[in-house]
């Protein structure tokens, strides 16, 4: 990816490394979600996790790019699933909520991405569970489901989904931190 971007726009990769990594991960997430749905009829969409992380790491201006890609992903999946209007409303509100929650938690971090510690990464990942709980509550209020089916969704959001997403988010943040540090070192050596 660095070679391609350096050929197309020299110096851009070093300036916006984190944004490009988020765009790459969103595109991988969208591709994976579409393939899982088309080939196995399984919904496996991790774009909300990257929208949340974009709010935390990138902030409002750059994070909006990731939110827009996430919303386009929702449109594509809704087109494939052909669900109801209430489901579409929930999916868009869910993405916006994840982004706003990420922006809120970014105000609690006082260091840049290159200086983020393991405890702060754990803080970001554990707050994702809180965001998932509130998102499941939003599901109840919009979809109007009975309590018992909603309990299954809440249980999935609290137990099963974090077992997949929290390790993925942790590894992604560690790799992103390492990449940003290397990018800063390369910038310092060239100047």
C-alpha positions as protocol buffer text, in pm:
chain_id: "A"
residue {
  index: 1
  type: UNK
  ca { x: 0 y: 0 z: 0 }
}
residue {
  index: 2
  type: UNK
  ca { x: 284 y: 238 z: 85 }
}
residue {
  index: 3
  type: UNK
  ca { x: 449 y: 178 z: -253 }
}
residue {
  index: 4
  type: UNK
  ca { x: 125 y: 243 z: -442 }
}
residue {
  index: 5
  type: UNK
  ca { x: 44 y: 563 z: -250 }
}
residue {
  index: 6
  type: UNK
  ca { x: 401 y: 690 z: -278 }
}
residue {
  index: 7
  type: UNK
  ca { x: 378 y: 642 z: -656 }
}
residue {
  index: 8
  type: UNK
  ca { x: 40 y: 816 z: -686 }
}
residue {
  index: 9
  type: UNK
  ca { x: 87 y: 1088 z: -422 }
}
residue {
  index: 10
  type: UNK
  ca { x: 442 y: 1111 z: -283 }
}
residue {
  index: 11
  type: UNK
  ca { x: 458 y: 1197 z: 86 }
}
residue {
  index: 12
  type: UNK
  ca { x: 85 y: 1142 z: 145 }
}
residue {
  index: 13
  type: UNK
  ca { x: 138 y: 808 z: 317 }
}
residue {
  index: 14
  type: UNK
  ca { x: 359 y: 961 z: 584 }
}
residue {
  index: 15
  type: UNK
  ca { x: 127 y: 1254 z: 645 }
}
residue {
  index: 16
  type: UNK
  ca { x: -197 y: 1054 z: 675 }
}
residue {
  index: 17
  type: UNK
  ca { x: -85 y: 704 z: 766 }
}
residue {
  index: 18
  type: UNK
  ca { x: -365 y: 647 z: 1020 }
}
residue {
  index: 19
  type: UNK
  ca { x: -638 y: 765 z: 783 }
}
residue {
  index: 20
  type: UNK
  ca { x: -512 y: 541 z: 504 }
}
residue {
  index: 21
  type: UNK
  ca { x: -495 y: 241 z: 735 }
}
residue {
  index: 22
  type: UNK
  ca { x: -854 y: 303 z: 846 }
}
residue {
  index: 23
  type: UNK
  ca { x: -970 y: 332 z: 484 }
}
residue {
  index: 24
  type: UNK
  ca { x: -789 y: 8 z: 402 }
}
residue {
  index: 25
  type: UNK
  ca { x: -945 y: -174 z: 699 }
}
residue {
  index: 26
  type: UNK
  ca { x: -1292 y: -41 z: 615 }
}
residue {
  index: 27
  type: UNK
  ca { x: -1257 y: -167 z: 258 }
}
residue {
  index: 28
  type: UNK
  ca { x: -1140 y: -508 z: 386 }
}
residue {
  index: 29
  type: UNK
  ca { x: -1432 y: -512 z: 632 }
}
residue {
  index: 30
  type: UNK
  ca { x: -1685 y: -425 z: 359 }
}
residue {
  index: 31
  type: UNK
  ca { x: -1542 y: -689 z: 125 }
}
residue {
  index: 32
  type: UNK
  ca { x: -1549 y: -952 z: 399 }
}
residue {
  index: 33
  type: UNK
  ca { x: -1907 y: -860 z: 496 }
}
residue {
  index: 34
  type: UNK
  ca { x: -2032 y: -880 z: 138 }
}
residue {
  index: 35
  type: UNK
  ca { x: -1854 y: -1212 z: 75 }
}
residue {
  index: 36
  type: UNK
  ca { x: -1992 y: -1363 z: 397 }
}
residue {
  index: 37
  type: UNK
  ca { x: -2342 y: -1254 z: 307 }
}
residue {
  index: 38
  type: UNK
  ca { x: -2334 y: -1353 z: -61 }
}
residue {
  index: 39
  type: UNK
  ca { x: -2165 y: -1691 z: -18 }
}
residue {
  index: 40
  type: UNK
  ca { x: -2290 y: -1804 z: 325 }
}
residue {
  index: 41
  type: UNK
  ca { x: -2590 y: -1577 z: 391 }
}
residue {
  index: 42
  type: UNK
  ca { x: -2423 y: -1474 z: 717 }
}
residue {
  index: 43
  type: UNK
  ca { x: -2404 y: -1115 z: 838 }
}
residue {
  index: 44
  type: UNK
  ca { x: -2050 y: -1047 z: 961 }
}
residue {
  index: 45
  type: UNK
  ca { x: -1997 y: -673 z: 957 }
}
residue {
  index: 46
  type: UNK
  ca { x: -1712 y: -513 z: 1153 }
}
residue {
  index: 47
  type: UNK
  ca { x: -1740 y: -168 z: 1002 }
}
residue {
  index: 48
  type: UNK
  ca { x: -1897 y: -26 z: 1320 }
}
residue {
  index: 49
  type: UNK
  ca { x: -1583 y: -113 z: 1516 }
}
residue {
  index: 50
  type: UNK
  ca { x: -1369 y: 84 z: 1272 }
}
residue {
  index: 51
  type: UNK
  ca { x: -1616 y: 375 z: 1278 }
}
residue {
  index: 52
  type: UNK
  ca { x: -1586 y: 378 z: 1659 }
}
residue {
  index: 53
  type: UNK
  ca { x: -1205 y: 360 z: 1644 }
}
residue {
  index: 54
  type: UNK
  ca { x: -1199 y: 635 z: 1382 }
}
residue {
  index: 55
  type: UNK
  ca { x: -1390 y: 860 z: 1622 }
}
residue {
  index: 56
  type: UNK
  ca { x: -1139 y: 783 z: 1898 }
}
residue {
  index: 57
  type: UNK
  ca { x: -818 y: 798 z: 1696 }
}
residue {
  index: 58
  type: UNK
  ca { x: -882 y: 1027 z: 1400 }
}
residue {
  index: 59
  type: UNK
  ca { x: -1121 y: 1282 z: 1546 }
}
residue {
  index: 60
  type: UNK
  ca { x: -1412 y: 1452 z: 1375 }
}
residue {
  index: 61
  type: UNK
  ca { x: -1273 y: 1577 z: 1044 }
}
residue {
  index: 62
  type: UNK
  ca { x: -1083 y: 1267 z: 930 }
}
residue {
  index: 63
  type: UNK
  ca { x: -1321 y: 1033 z: 1110 }
}
residue {
  index: 64
  type: UNK
  ca { x: -1609 y: 1161 z: 897 }
}
residue {
  index: 65
  type: UNK
  ca { x: -1446 y: 995 z: 595 }
}
residue {
  index: 66
  type: UNK
  ca { x: -1457 y: 660 z: 774 }
}
residue {
  index: 67
  type: UNK
  ca { x: -1816 y: 723 z: 887 }
}
residue {
  index: 68
  type: UNK
  ca { x: -1919 y: 791 z: 527 }
}
residue {
  index: 69
  type: UNK
  ca { x: -1750 y: 471 z: 409 }
}
residue {
  index: 70
  type: UNK
  ca { x: -1928 y: 287 z: 692 }
}
residue {
  index: 71
  type: UNK
  ca { x: -2264 y: 432 z: 585 }
}
residue {
  index: 72
  type: UNK
  ca { x: -2197 y: 326 z: 225 }
}
residue {
  index: 73
  type: UNK
  ca { x: -2124 y: -22 z: 358 }
}
residue {
  index: 74
  type: UNK
  ca { x: -2459 y: -19 z: 540 }
}
residue {
  index: 75
  type: UNK
  ca { x: -2637 y: 85 z: 220 }
}
residue {
  index: 76
  type: UNK
  ca { x: -2473 y: -201 z: 31 }
}
residue {
  index: 77
  type: UNK
  ca { x: -2560 y: -456 z: 298 }
}
residue {
  index: 78
  type: UNK
  ca { x: -2916 y: -327 z: 325 }
}
residue {
  index: 79
  type: UNK
  ca { x: -2950 y: -356 z: -51 }
}
residue {
  index: 80
  type: UNK
  ca { x: -2835 y: -717 z: -31 }
}
residue {
  index: 81
  type: UNK
  ca { x: -3049 y: -800 z: 273 }
}
residue {
  index: 82
  type: UNK
  ca { x: -3355 y: -598 z: 158 }
}
residue {
  index: 83
  type: UNK
  ca { x: -3470 y: -540 z: 516 }
}
residue {
  index: 84
  type: UNK
  ca { x: -3734 y: -304 z: 652 }
}
residue {
  index: 85
  type: UNK
  ca { x: -3714 y: 73 z: 691 }
}
residue {
  index: 86
  type: UNK
  ca { x: -3683 y: 39 z: 1070 }
}
residue {
  index: 87
  type: UNK
  ca { x: -3378 y: -185 z: 1023 }
}
residue {
  index: 88
  type: UNK
  ca { x: -3223 y: 70 z: 784 }
}
residue {
  index: 89
  type: UNK
  ca { x: -3286 y: 352 z: 1032 }
}
residue {
  index: 90
  type: UNK
  ca { x: -3129 y: 149 z: 1310 }
}
residue {
  index: 91
  type: UNK
  ca { x: -2819 y: 68 z: 1102 }
}
residue {
  index: 92
  type: UNK
  ca { x: -2754 y: 435 z: 1021 }
}
residue {
  index: 93
  type: UNK
  ca { x: -2823 y: 553 z: 1375 }
}
residue {
  index: 94
  type: UNK
  ca { x: -2597 y: 277 z: 1503 }
}
residue {
  index: 95
  type: UNK
  ca { x: -2307 y: 395 z: 1286 }
}
residue {
  index: 96
  type: UNK
  ca { x: -2357 y: 757 z: 1389 }
}
residue {
  index: 97
  type: UNK
  ca { x: -2382 y: 656 z: 1755 }
}
residue {
  index: 98
  type: UNK
  ca { x: -2059 y: 454 z: 1736 }
}
residue {
  index: 99
  type: UNK
  ca { x: -1881 y: 751 z: 1580 }
}
residue {
  index: 100
  type: UNK
  ca { x: -2012 y: 999 z: 1839 }
}
residue {
  index: 101
  type: UNK
  ca { x: -1920 y: 761 z: 2121 }
}
residue {
  index: 102
  type: UNK
  ca { x: -1570 y: 734 z: 1974 }
}
residue {
  index: 103
  type: UNK
  ca { x: -1543 y: 1115 z: 1967 }
}
residue {
  index: 104
  type: UNK
  ca { x: -1660 y: 1128 z: 2329 }
}
residue {
  index: 105
  type: UNK
  ca { x: -1400 y: 876 z: 2445 }
}
residue {
  index: 106
  type: UNK
  ca { x: -1128 y: 1051 z: 2245 }
}
residue {
  index: 107
  type: UNK
  ca { x: -1172 y: 1353 z: 2473 }
}
residue {
  index: 108
  type: UNK
  ca { x: -1065 y: 1133 z: 2766 }
}
residue {
  index: 109
  type: UNK
  ca { x: -733 y: 1046 z: 2601 }
}
residue {
  index: 110
  type: UNK
  ca { x: -469 y: 1312 z: 2638 }
}
residue {
  index: 111
  type: UNK
  ca { x: -194 y: 1162 z: 2421 }
}
residue {
  index: 112
  type: UNK
  ca { x: -143 y: 1120 z: 2052 }
}
residue {
  index: 113
  type: UNK
  ca { x: -162 y: 785 z: 1878 }
}
residue {
  index: 114
  type: UNK
  ca { x: 216 y: 747 z: 1876 }
}
residue {
  index: 115
  type: UNK
  ca { x: 225 y: 775 z: 2258 }
}
residue {
  index: 116
  type: UNK
  ca { x: -79 y: 565 z: 2341 }
}
residue {
  index: 117
  type: UNK
  ca { x: -13 y: 300 z: 2605 }
}
residue {
  index: 118
  type: UNK
  ca { x: -147 y: -54 z: 2651 }
}
residue {
  index: 119
  type: UNK
  ca { x: -378 y: 63 z: 2932 }
}
residue {
  index: 120
  type: UNK
  ca { x: -529 y: 331 z: 2707 }
}
residue {
  index: 121
  type: UNK
  ca { x: -583 y: 73 z: 2433 }
}
residue {
  index: 122
  type: UNK
  ca { x: -756 y: -147 z: 2691 }
}
residue {
  index: 123
  type: UNK
  ca { x: -967 y: 156 z: 2794 }
}
residue {
  index: 124
  type: UNK
  ca { x: -1074 y: 210 z: 2431 }
}
residue {
  index: 125
  type: UNK
  ca { x: -1160 y: -156 z: 2380 }
}
residue {
  index: 126
  type: UNK
  ca { x: -1353 y: -197 z: 2705 }
}
residue {
  index: 127
  type: UNK
  ca { x: -1556 y: 115 z: 2638 }
}
residue {
  index: 128
  type: UNK
  ca { x: -1657 y: -48 z: 2311 }
}
residue {
  index: 129
  type: UNK
  ca { x: -1857 y: -297 z: 2520 }
}
residue {
  index: 130
  type: UNK
  ca { x: -2042 y: -7 z: 2684 }
}
residue {
  index: 131
  type: UNK
  ca { x: -2115 y: 137 z: 2342 }
}
residue {
  index: 132
  type: UNK
  ca { x: -2248 y: -202 z: 2232 }
}
residue {
  index: 133
  type: UNK
  ca { x: -2484 y: -215 z: 2530 }
}
residue {
  index: 134
  type: UNK
  ca { x: -2623 y: 128 z: 2452 }
}
residue {
  index: 135
  type: UNK
  ca { x: -2652 y: 32 z: 2086 }
}
residue {
  index: 136
  type: UNK
  ca { x: -2852 y: -279 z: 2182 }
}
residue {
  index: 137
  type: UNK
  ca { x: -3081 y: -53 z: 2388 }
}
residue {
  index: 138
  type: UNK
  ca { x: -3124 y: 163 z: 2081 }
}
residue {
  index: 139
  type: UNK
  ca { x: -3219 y: -156 z: 1896 }
}
residue {
  index: 140
  type: UNK
  ca { x: -3495 y: -224 z: 2151 }
}
residue {
  index: 141
  type: UNK
  ca { x: -3639 y: 125 z: 2123 }
}
residue {
  index: 142
  type: UNK
  ca { x: -3640 y: 142 z: 1743 }
}
residue {
  index: 143
  type: UNK
  ca { x: -3729 y: -213 z: 1651 }
}
residue {
  index: 144
  type: UNK
  ca { x: -3988 y: -257 z: 1927 }
}
residue {
  index: 145
  type: UNK
  ca { x: -3896 y: -622 z: 1976 }
}
residue {
  index: 146
  type: UNK
  ca { x: -4011 y: -820 z: 2274 }
}
residue {
  index: 147
  type: UNK
  ca { x: -3771 y: -847 z: 2565 }
}
residue {
  index: 148
  type: UNK
  ca { x: -3667 y: -1209 z: 2515 }
}
residue {
  index: 149
  type: UNK
  ca { x: -3544 y: -1183 z: 2150 }
}
residue {
  index: 150
  type: UNK
  ca { x: -3380 y: -856 z: 2248 }
}
residue {
  index: 151
  type: UNK
  ca { x: -3202 y: -1037 z: 2530 }
}
residue {
  index: 152
  type: UNK
  ca { x: -3045 y: -1271 z: 2273 }
}
residue {
  index: 153
  type: UNK
  ca { x: -2914 y: -968 z: 2083 }
}
residue {
  index: 154
  type: UNK
  ca { x: -2781 y: -812 z: 2402 }
}
residue {
  index: 155
  type: UNK
  ca { x: -2613 y: -1139 z: 2501 }
}
residue {
  index: 156
  type: UNK
  ca { x: -2455 y: -1163 z: 2155 }
}
residue {
  index: 157
  type: UNK
  ca { x: -2331 y: -803 z: 2177 }
}
residue {
  index: 158
  type: UNK
  ca { x: -2186 y: -854 z: 2526 }
}
residue {
  index: 159
  type: UNK
  ca { x: -2036 y: -1203 z: 2503 }
}
residue {
  index: 160
  type: UNK
  ca { x: -1989 y: -1340 z: 2152 }
}
residue {
  index: 161
  type: UNK
  ca { x: -1907 y: -1029 z: 1948 }
}
residue {
  index: 162
  type: UNK
  ca { x: -1642 y: -887 z: 2188 }
}
residue {
  index: 163
  type: UNK
  ca { x: -1456 y: -1218 z: 2173 }
}
residue {
  index: 164
  type: UNK
  ca { x: -1393 y: -1140 z: 1805 }
}
residue {
  index: 165
  type: UNK
  ca { x: -1373 y: -762 z: 1796 }
}
residue {
  index: 166
  type: UNK
  ca { x: -1174 y: -676 z: 2109 }
}
residue {
  index: 167
  type: UNK
  ca { x: -865 y: -879 z: 2011 }
}
residue {
  index: 168
  type: UNK
  ca { x: -895 y: -744 z: 1656 }
}
residue {
  index: 169
  type: UNK
  ca { x: -923 y: -384 z: 1781 }
}
residue {
  index: 170
  type: UNK
  ca { x: -630 y: -432 z: 2022 }
}
residue {
  index: 171
  type: UNK
  ca { x: -402 y: -572 z: 1754 }
}
residue {
  index: 172
  type: UNK
  ca { x: -510 y: -302 z: 1507 }
}
residue {
  index: 173
  type: UNK
  ca { x: -436 y: -22 z: 1757 }
}
residue {
  index: 174
  type: UNK
  ca { x: -95 y: -168 z: 1845 }
}
residue {
  index: 175
  type: UNK
  ca { x: -6 y: -201 z: 1476 }
}
residue {
  index: 176
  type: UNK
  ca { x: -138 y: 148 z: 1405 }
}
residue {
  index: 177
  type: UNK
  ca { x: 70 y: 292 z: 1691 }
}
residue {
  index: 178
  type: UNK
  ca { x: 381 y: 117 z: 1560 }
}
residue {
  index: 179
  type: UNK
  ca { x: 317 y: 237 z: 1207 }
}
residue {
  index: 180
  type: UNK
  ca { x: 263 y: 596 z: 1320 }
}
residue {
  index: 181
  type: UNK
  ca { x: 588 y: 585 z: 1520 }
}
residue {
  index: 182
  type: UNK
  ca { x: 780 y: 454 z: 1220 }
}
residue {
  index: 183
  type: UNK
  ca { x: 620 y: 714 z: 995 }
}
residue {
  index: 184
  type: UNK
  ca { x: 722 y: 992 z: 1235 }
}
residue {
  index: 185
  type: UNK
  ca { x: 1077 y: 857 z: 1255 }
}
residue {
  index: 186
  type: UNK
  ca { x: 1101 y: 848 z: 875 }
}
residue {
  index: 187
  type: UNK
  ca { x: 975 y: 1205 z: 858 }
}
residue {
  index: 188
  type: UNK
  ca { x: 1235 y: 1316 z: 1115 }
}
residue {
  index: 189
  type: UNK
  ca { x: 1517 y: 1141 z: 927 }
}
residue {
  index: 190
  type: UNK
  ca { x: 1423 y: 1299 z: 594 }
}
residue {
  index: 191
  type: UNK
  ca { x: 1412 y: 1653 z: 738 }
}
